[in-house]
Tab-separated table of C-alpha atoms in Angstrom:
chain	number	residue	atom	x	y	z
R	1	MET	CA	5.373	5.107	-12.160
R	2	ARG	CA	2.647	2.882	-13.465
R	3	ARG	CA	0.593	-0.059	-12.283
R	4	GLU	CA	3.346	-2.382	-13.507
R	5	THR	CA	5.939	-0.570	-11.366
R	6	VAL	CA	3.818	-0.894	-8.223
R	7	ASN	CA	3.101	-4.558	-8.939
R	8	ALA	CA	6.801	-5.255	-9.564
R	9	ILE	CA	7.730	-3.772	-6.172
R	10	CYS	CA	4.909	-5.497	-4.273
R	11	GLN	CA	5.570	-8.944	-5.731
R	12	THR	CA	9.082	-8.886	-4.217
R	13	LEU	CA	7.691	-8.545	-0.668
R	14	PRO	CA	7.642	-11.937	1.114
R	15	GLY	CA	4.129	-13.384	1.317
R	16	ALA	CA	2.479	-10.520	-0.584
R	17	GLU	CA	-0.496	-11.630	-2.681
R	18	LEU	CA	-2.372	-9.837	-5.451
R	19	SER	CA	-6.159	-9.958	-5.615
R	20	ASP	CA	-9.115	-8.118	-7.148
R	21	PRO	CA	-11.626	-8.221	-4.268
R	22	TRP	CA	-14.251	-5.975	-5.855
R	23	GLY	CA	-13.811	-7.061	-9.475
R	24	GLY	CA	-13.402	-4.681	-12.353
R	25	GLY	CA	-9.622	-4.330	-12.359
R	26	HIS	CA	-8.498	-3.359	-8.855
R	27	ASP	CA	-5.017	-4.482	-7.852
R	28	ALA	CA	-5.170	-5.063	-4.098
R	29	TRP	CA	-1.934	-6.256	-2.498
R	30	LYS	CA	-2.368	-8.164	0.759
R	31	ILE	CA	-0.257	-9.809	3.412
R	32	GLY	CA	-1.947	-12.396	5.604
R	33	GLY	CA	-5.298	-11.446	4.053
R	34	LYS	CA	-4.985	-7.741	4.981
R	35	MET	CA	-4.504	-5.074	2.343
R	36	PHE	CA	-1.417	-2.864	2.324
R	37	ALA	CA	-1.663	-1.322	-1.172
R	38	CYS	CA	-4.420	-0.817	-3.721
R	39	ILE	CA	-4.628	0.519	-7.257
R	40	GLY	CA	-8.150	1.422	-8.331
R	41	THR	CA	-9.786	1.215	-11.712
R	42	ALA	CA	-8.972	4.881	-12.432
R	43	ASN	CA	-5.338	3.697	-12.676
R	44	ASP	CA	-3.948	7.058	-11.524
R	45	GLY	CA	-2.148	6.165	-8.293
R	46	VAL	CA	-1.724	3.685	-5.464
R	47	SER	CA	-3.218	3.899	-1.969
R	48	VAL	CA	-1.039	2.834	0.971
R	49	LYS	CA	-1.488	2.599	4.725
R	50	THR	CA	0.385	4.899	7.116
R	51	PRO	CA	0.811	4.387	10.870
R	52	ASP	CA	-1.883	6.898	11.820
R	53	ILE	CA	-4.058	9.808	10.727
R	54	GLU	CA	-1.419	12.343	11.786
R	55	THR	CA	1.260	10.762	9.601
R	56	ALA	CA	-1.123	10.640	6.661
R	57	GLN	CA	-1.980	14.322	7.121
R	58	MET	CA	1.707	15.259	7.391
R	59	LEU	CA	2.411	13.460	4.082
R	60	ILE	CA	-0.572	15.157	2.459
R	61	ASP	CA	0.577	18.575	3.751
R	62	ALA	CA	4.086	17.868	2.408
R	63	CYS	CA	2.549	17.079	-1.015
R	64	VAL	CA	3.875	13.509	-0.939
R	65	GLY	CA	0.392	12.114	-1.409
R	66	GLU	CA	-3.269	13.002	-1.182
R	67	ASN	CA	-6.352	11.768	0.603
R	68	ALA	CA	-7.149	8.201	-0.428
R	69	ARG	CA	-10.855	8.235	-1.225
R	70	TYR	CA	-12.899	5.320	0.119
R	71	PHE	CA	-10.169	4.412	2.642
R	72	HIS	CA	-9.644	5.245	6.305
R	73	ARG	CA	-7.942	8.586	6.925
R	74	SER	CA	-4.690	6.781	7.800
R	75	TRP	CA	-4.333	5.861	4.113
R	76	ILE	CA	-2.862	8.132	1.422
R	77	ARG	CA	-2.878	7.948	-2.346
R	78	LEU	CA	0.446	8.319	-4.112
R	79	PRO	CA	0.029	9.679	-7.641
R	80	PHE	CA	1.723	7.744	-10.408
R	81	ASP	CA	4.138	10.650	-11.009
R	82	CYS	CA	5.709	10.389	-7.536
R	83	ASP	CA	9.407	9.668	-7.044
R	84	LYS	CA	10.243	5.956	-7.417
R	85	ASP	CA	12.306	5.889	-4.192
R	86	GLU	CA	9.398	7.458	-2.291
R	87	LEU	CA	7.040	4.920	-3.836
R	88	ASN	CA	9.286	2.016	-2.855
R	89	HIS	CA	9.623	3.360	0.694
R	90	ARG	CA	5.879	3.928	1.170
R	91	LEU	CA	4.918	0.509	-0.233
R	92	THR	CA	7.477	-1.238	1.961
R	93	ALA	CA	6.474	0.769	5.055
R	94	SER	CA	2.789	-0.045	4.460
R	95	TYR	CA	3.631	-3.732	4.009
R	96	GLU	CA	5.699	-3.795	7.235
R	97	LEU	CA	2.973	-1.966	9.166
R	98	VAL	CA	0.248	-4.395	8.098
R	99	ARG	CA	2.479	-7.447	8.530
R	100	ALA	CA	3.356	-6.372	12.097
R	101	SER	CA	-0.355	-5.939	12.904
R	102	LEU	CA	-1.116	-9.602	12.149
R	103	THR	CA	-1.468	-12.062	14.993
R	104	LYS	CA	1.654	-14.002	15.965
R	105	LYS	CA	-0.040	-17.143	14.658
R	106	ALA	CA	-0.688	-15.527	11.251
R	107	GLN	CA	2.853	-14.110	11.142
R	108	ALA	CA	4.277	-17.583	11.783
R	109	THR	CA	2.686	-18.864	8.547
R	110	LEU	CA	4.368	-16.194	6.397
R	111	PRO	CA	7.679	-16.531	4.591
R	112	PRO	CA	10.580	-14.816	6.388
R	113	ARG	CA	11.456	-11.227	5.517
R	114	SER	CA	14.334	-10.882	3.095
């Protein structure tokens, strides 16, 4: 997995937008202005949101991911050598979680899910 793989998956998600909010080469994927995935300048993995701290810790304990530095404890970092199916699942789950957390008004402005 590389940055290009993550970006290819994220760009297929309806309404997902790529930005670099801090400059310097971060790829931050957002839905409705809220981030659901981020690749830092170290270019060694992607951080994704999980439903809660307990889920994040379970995934860390299962060696699926690791603590995502600089993010809330409900986020994990998936290394670039993780399984592509796992990567696709975690990116999609993070996207769905953040999309569902948007207000109904914000959700109404988004393209429909595929």
